[in-house]
Coordinates of C-alpha atoms in Angstrom, one line a residue:
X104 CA 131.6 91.4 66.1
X105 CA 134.8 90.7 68.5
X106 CA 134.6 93.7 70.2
X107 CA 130.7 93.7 70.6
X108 CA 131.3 89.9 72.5
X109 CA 134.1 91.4 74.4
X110 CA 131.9 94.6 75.7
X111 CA 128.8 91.9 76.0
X112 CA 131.6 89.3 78.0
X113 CA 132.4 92.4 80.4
X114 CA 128.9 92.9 80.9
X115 CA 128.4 89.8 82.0
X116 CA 130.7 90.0 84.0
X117 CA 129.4 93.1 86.1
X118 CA 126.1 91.8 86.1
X119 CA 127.3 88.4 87.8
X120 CA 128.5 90.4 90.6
X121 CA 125.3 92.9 90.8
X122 CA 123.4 89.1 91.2
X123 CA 125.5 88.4 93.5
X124 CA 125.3 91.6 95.5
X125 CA 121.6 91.6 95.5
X126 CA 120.8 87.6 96.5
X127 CA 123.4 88.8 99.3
X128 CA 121.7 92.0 100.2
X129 CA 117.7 90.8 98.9
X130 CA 117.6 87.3 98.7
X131 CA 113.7 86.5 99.4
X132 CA 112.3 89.7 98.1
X133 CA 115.0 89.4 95.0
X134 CA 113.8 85.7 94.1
X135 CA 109.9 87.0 94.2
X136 CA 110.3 89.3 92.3
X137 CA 112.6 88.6 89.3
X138 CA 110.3 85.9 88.6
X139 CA 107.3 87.9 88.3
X140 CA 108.8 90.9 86.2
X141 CA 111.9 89.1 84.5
X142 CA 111.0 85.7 84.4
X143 CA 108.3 86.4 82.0
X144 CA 109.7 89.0 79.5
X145 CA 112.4 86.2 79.6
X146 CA 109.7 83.3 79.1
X147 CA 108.0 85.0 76.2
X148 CA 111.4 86.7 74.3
X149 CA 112.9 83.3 74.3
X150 CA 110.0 81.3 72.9
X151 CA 109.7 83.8 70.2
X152 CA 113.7 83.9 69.4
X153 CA 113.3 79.6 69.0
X154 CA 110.5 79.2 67.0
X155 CA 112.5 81.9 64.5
X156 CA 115.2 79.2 64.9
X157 CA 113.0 76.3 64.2
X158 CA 113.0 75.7 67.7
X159 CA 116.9 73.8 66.9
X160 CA 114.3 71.0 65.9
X161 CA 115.8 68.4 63.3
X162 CA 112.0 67.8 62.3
X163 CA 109.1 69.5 61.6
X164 CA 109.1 72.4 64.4
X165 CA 105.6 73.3 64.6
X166 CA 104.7 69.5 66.0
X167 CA 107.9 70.3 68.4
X168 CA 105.5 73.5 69.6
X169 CA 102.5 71.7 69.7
X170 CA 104.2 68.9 71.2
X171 CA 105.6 71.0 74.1
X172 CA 102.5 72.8 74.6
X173 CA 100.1 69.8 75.3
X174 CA 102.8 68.5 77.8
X175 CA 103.0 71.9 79.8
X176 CA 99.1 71.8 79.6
X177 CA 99.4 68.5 81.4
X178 CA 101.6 69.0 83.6
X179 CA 100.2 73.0 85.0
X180 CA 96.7 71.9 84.7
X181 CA 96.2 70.0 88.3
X182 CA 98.4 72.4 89.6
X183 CA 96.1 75.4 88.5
X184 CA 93.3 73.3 90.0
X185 CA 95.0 72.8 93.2
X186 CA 95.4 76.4 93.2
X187 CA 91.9 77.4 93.1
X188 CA 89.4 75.2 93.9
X189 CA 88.8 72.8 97.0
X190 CA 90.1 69.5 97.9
X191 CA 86.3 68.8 98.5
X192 CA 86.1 68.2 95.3
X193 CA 84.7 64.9 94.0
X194 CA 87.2 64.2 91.7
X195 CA 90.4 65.7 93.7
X196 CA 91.7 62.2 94.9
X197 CA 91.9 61.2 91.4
X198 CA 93.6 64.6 90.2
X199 CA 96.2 64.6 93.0
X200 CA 97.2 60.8 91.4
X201 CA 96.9 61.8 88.2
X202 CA 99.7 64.5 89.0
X203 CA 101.9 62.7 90.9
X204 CA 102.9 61.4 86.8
X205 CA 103.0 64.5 85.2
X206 CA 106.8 64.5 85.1
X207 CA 106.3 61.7 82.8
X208 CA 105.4 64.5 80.1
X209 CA 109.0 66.0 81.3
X210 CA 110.6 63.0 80.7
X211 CA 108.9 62.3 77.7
X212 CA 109.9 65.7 76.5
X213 CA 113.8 64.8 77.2
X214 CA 113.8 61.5 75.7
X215 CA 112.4 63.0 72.2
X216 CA 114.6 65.9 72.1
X217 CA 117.4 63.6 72.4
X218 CA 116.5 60.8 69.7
X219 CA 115.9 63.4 67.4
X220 CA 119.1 64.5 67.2
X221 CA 119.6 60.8 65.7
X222 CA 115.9 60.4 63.8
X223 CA 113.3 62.5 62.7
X224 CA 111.0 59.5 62.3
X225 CA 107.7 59.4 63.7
X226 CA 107.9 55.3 63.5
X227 CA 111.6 55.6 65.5
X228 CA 109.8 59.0 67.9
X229 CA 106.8 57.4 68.9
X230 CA 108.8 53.5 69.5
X231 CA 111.3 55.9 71.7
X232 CA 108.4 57.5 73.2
X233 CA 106.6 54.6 74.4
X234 CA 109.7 52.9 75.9
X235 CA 110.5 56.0 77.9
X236 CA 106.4 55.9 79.1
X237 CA 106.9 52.4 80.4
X238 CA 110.3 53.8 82.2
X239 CA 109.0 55.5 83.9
X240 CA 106.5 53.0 85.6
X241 CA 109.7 51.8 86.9
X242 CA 111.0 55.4 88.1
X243 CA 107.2 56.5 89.6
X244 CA 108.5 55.2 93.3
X245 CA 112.3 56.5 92.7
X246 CA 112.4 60.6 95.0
X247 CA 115.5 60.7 93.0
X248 CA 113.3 60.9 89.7
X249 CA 111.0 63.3 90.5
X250 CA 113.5 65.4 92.2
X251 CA 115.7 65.6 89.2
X252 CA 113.2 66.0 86.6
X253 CA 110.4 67.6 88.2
X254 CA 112.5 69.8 90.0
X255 CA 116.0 70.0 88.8
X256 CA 115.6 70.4 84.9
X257 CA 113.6 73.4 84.8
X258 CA 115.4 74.8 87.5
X259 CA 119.4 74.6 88.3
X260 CA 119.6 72.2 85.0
X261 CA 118.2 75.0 83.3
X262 CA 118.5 78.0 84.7
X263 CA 121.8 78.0 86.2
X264 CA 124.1 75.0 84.3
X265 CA 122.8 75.5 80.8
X266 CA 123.6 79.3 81.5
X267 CA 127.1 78.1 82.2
X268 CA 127.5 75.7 79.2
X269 CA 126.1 78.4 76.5
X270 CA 128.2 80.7 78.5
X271 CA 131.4 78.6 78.1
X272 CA 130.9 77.7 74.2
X273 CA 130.5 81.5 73.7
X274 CA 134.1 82.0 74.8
X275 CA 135.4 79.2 73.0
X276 CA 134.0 80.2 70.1
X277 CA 135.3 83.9 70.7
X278 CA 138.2 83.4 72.6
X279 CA 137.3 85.8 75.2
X280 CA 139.5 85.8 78.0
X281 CA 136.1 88.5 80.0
X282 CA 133.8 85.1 78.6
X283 CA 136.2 83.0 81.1
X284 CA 136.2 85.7 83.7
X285 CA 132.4 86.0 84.1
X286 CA 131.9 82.0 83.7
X287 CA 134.1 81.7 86.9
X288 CA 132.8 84.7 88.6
X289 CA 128.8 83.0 88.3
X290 CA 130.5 79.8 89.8
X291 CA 132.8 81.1 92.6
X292 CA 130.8 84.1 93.6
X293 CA 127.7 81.7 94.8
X294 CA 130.4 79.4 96.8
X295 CA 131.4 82.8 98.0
X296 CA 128.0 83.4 99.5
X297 CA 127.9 80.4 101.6
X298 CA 131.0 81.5 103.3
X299 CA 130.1 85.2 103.9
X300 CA 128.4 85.2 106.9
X301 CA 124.1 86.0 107.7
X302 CA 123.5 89.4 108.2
X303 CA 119.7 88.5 109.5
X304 CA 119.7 92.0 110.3
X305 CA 119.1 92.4 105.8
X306 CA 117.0 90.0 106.1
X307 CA 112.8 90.8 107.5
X308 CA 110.4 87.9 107.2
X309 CA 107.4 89.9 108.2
X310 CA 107.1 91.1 104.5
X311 CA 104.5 90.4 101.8
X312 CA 107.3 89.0 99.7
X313 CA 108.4 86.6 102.6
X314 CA 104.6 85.5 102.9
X315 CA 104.3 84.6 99.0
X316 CA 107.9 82.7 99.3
X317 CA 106.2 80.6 102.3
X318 CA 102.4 80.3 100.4
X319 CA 104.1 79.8 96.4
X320 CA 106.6 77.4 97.7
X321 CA 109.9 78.7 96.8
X322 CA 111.6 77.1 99.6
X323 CA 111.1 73.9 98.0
X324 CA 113.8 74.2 95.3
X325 CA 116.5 75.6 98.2
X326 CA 115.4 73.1 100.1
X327 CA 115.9 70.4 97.9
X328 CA 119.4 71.9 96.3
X329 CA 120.9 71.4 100.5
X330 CA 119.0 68.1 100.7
X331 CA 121.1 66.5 97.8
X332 CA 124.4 68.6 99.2
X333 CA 123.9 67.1 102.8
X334 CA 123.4 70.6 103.9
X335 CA 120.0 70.1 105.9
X336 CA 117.3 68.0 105.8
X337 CA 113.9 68.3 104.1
X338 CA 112.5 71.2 106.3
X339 CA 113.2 74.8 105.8
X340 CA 113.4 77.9 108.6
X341 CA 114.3 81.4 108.2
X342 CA 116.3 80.7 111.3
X343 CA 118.2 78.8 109.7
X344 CA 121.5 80.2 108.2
X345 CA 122.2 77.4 105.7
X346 CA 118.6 78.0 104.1
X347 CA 119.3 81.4 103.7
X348 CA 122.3 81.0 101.7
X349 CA 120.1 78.2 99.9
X350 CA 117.5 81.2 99.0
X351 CA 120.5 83.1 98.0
X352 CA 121.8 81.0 95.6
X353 CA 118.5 80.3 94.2
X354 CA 118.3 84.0 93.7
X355 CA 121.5 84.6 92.3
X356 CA 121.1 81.8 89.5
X357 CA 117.5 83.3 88.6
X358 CA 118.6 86.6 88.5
X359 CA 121.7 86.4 86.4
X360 CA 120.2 84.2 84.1
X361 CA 117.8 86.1 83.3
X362 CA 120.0 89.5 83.2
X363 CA 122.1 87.2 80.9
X364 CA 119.9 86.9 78.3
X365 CA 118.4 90.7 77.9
X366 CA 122.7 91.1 77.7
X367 CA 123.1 88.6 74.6
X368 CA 120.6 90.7 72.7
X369 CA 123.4 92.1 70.1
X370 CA 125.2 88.6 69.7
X371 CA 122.6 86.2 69.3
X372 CA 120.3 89.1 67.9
X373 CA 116.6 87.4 69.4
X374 CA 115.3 90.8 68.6
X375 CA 115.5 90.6 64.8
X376 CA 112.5 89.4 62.8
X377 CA 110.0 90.9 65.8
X378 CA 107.5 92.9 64.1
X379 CA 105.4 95.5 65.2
X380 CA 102.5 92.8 65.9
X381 CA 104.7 90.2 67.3
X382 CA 106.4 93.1 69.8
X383 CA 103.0 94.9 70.4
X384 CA 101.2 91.2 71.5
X385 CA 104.4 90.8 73.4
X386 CA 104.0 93.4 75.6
X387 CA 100.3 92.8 75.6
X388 CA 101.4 89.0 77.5
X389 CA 104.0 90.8 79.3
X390 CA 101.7 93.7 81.2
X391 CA 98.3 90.9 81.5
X392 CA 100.8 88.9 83.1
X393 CA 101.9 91.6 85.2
X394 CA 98.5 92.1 86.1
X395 CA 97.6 88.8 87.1
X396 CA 100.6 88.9 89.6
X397 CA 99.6 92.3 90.9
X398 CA 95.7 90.4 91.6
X399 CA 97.1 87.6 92.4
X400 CA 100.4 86.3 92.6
X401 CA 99.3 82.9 93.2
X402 CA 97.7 82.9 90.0
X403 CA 100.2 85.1 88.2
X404 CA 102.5 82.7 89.8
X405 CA 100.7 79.5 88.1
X406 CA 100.6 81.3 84.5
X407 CA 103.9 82.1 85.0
X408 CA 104.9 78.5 86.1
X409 CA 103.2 77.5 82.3
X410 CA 104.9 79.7 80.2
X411 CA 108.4 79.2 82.1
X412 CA 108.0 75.0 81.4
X413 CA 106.9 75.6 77.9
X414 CA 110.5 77.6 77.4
X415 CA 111.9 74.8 79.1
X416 CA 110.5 72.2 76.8
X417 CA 110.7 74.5 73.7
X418 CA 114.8 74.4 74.1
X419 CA 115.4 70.9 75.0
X420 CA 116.2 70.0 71.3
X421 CA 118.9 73.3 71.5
X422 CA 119.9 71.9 75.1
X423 CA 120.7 68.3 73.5
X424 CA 122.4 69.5 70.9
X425 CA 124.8 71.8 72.9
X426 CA 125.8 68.3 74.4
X427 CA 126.6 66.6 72.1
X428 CA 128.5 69.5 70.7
X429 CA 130.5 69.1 73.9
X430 CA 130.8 65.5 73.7
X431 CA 132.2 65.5 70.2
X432 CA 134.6 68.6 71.5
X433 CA 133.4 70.6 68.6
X434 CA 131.4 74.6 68.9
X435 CA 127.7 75.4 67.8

């Protein structure tokens, strides 16, 4: 096993700097893309390799799914709606208010995959649960909230500093001195990128890909990351060279993470106990979704955005644990 996690470790390493290379090189049409063709294969993997894991719930794992599943459903629905249909509609005023609280469902979420690490018990769950409803009454006017977990947790919480912290306790665990390399070539190689200078020359906005960054509002996560690092303000340009690098971090941290996980496939073995049926309706949900972005990436893109949440909410209760594994100094 040592020298499989030293080969995987190297890996990484290598494929830290291909992200790199290619948010540097690519970074709009990268970002597009990986989320239609990896983030999915990702999305759908992963929520099969958790429920084989009990999903790291303490409790009863199939009310975590169903759980998780209503909330996404709440929280995608208005969105889909938005998507598709007219603000004519009779009821829109009342849909656009309704989801300016769906990342109560989010927070929600957090709150009981943190208590159960404590309790399992519905009594203790559902008290928790109501307190953290009421919180968030006092939260609804706070950007701050929404920003961080509407925006922040299923994106650079998840995607880029969870990768880090899984990263880091696999080379604790192994000792692997290529484990240390790649977790400092994933942090220093984006603070790298903000130094290189913009070749705008790499860089063509008149492309399909630049259009569905613009009309699926990609910019809004870049955007928001140089807001919070007094970078810029709320307004993005592709004139702007401080956006770009934005776009290229964004890129980098979607595309390694999910080139990370395909690359753990012999360590944490998420492959084993796939079946023929389970692969085969895989790749059924794989190549539909596929489809959907080929139609339509607006709507491929709001599928997408379901099934990447539910991942997100599926692995809380892993997420919460690897805290407090930190916190207590010990290894998973």
């Amino acid at each position: 096993m040592g020298s499989i996690i030293s080969k995987v470790d190297r890996l990484n390493v290598f494929l830290v700097f291909l992200s790199a290379a290619l948010a540097y090189l690519f970074p709009i049409r990268l970002l597009v893309l990986v989320f239609a063709i990896l983030g999915p294969l990702h999305y759908f993997t992963e929520i099969h390799w958790l429920d084989k894991k009990g999903f790291f719930y303490r409790g009863d794992s199939k009310k975590w799914f169903w759980f998780a599943l209503i909330c996404c459903f709440l929280v995608v629905s208005p969105k889909l709606i938005f998507a598709f249909f007219s603000d004519q509609l009779p009821f829109y005023k009342v849909l656009e208010a309704y989801n300016s609280w769906t990342n109560t469902f989010i927070f929600l979420a957090i709150v009981i995959a943190v208590i159960q690490l404590f309790s399992t018990s519905i009594r203790y769950l559902i008290c928790f649960g109501i307190l953290s409803i009421f919180a968030t009454f006092l939260f609804q006017g706070s950007k701050l909230y929404h920003d961080f977990i509407g925006l922040f947790v299923p994106t650079v919480i998840h995607v880029y500093l969870f990768t880090l912290l899984f990263m880091y306790f696999g080379a604790k665990s192994a000792k692997s001195q290529w484990g240390y390399i790649a977790i400092v070539s994933a942090i220093g190689l984006p603070i790298l990128l903000f130094t290189i200078p913009v070749d705008y020359s790499l860089i063509n906005t008149d492309t399909l890909q630049s259009s569905i960054y613009v009309e699926e509002k990609f910019y809004i996560t870049p955007t928001v990351i140089g807001y919070y690092l007094g970078l810029t303000d709320l307004t993005f340009s592709f004139e702007s060279a401080i956006h770009i690098k934005l776009i290229m971090f964004v890129a980098f941290m979607y595309t390694y993470h999910y080139l990370n996980w395909f690359s753990k496939t012999t360590i944490i073995q998420w492959h084993k106990g796939m079946s023929y049926t389970s692969v085969s309706l895989l790749c059924c949900a794989w190549f539909i979704l596929m489809g959907l972005f080929y139609y339509d990436y607006s709507l491929g893109f709001v599928v997408a955005l379901f099934f990447s949440l539910l991942h997100v909410i599926l692995e809380l209760p892993l997420n919460a644990k690897t805290i407090k594994f930190l916190i207590q100094k010990k290894t998973p």
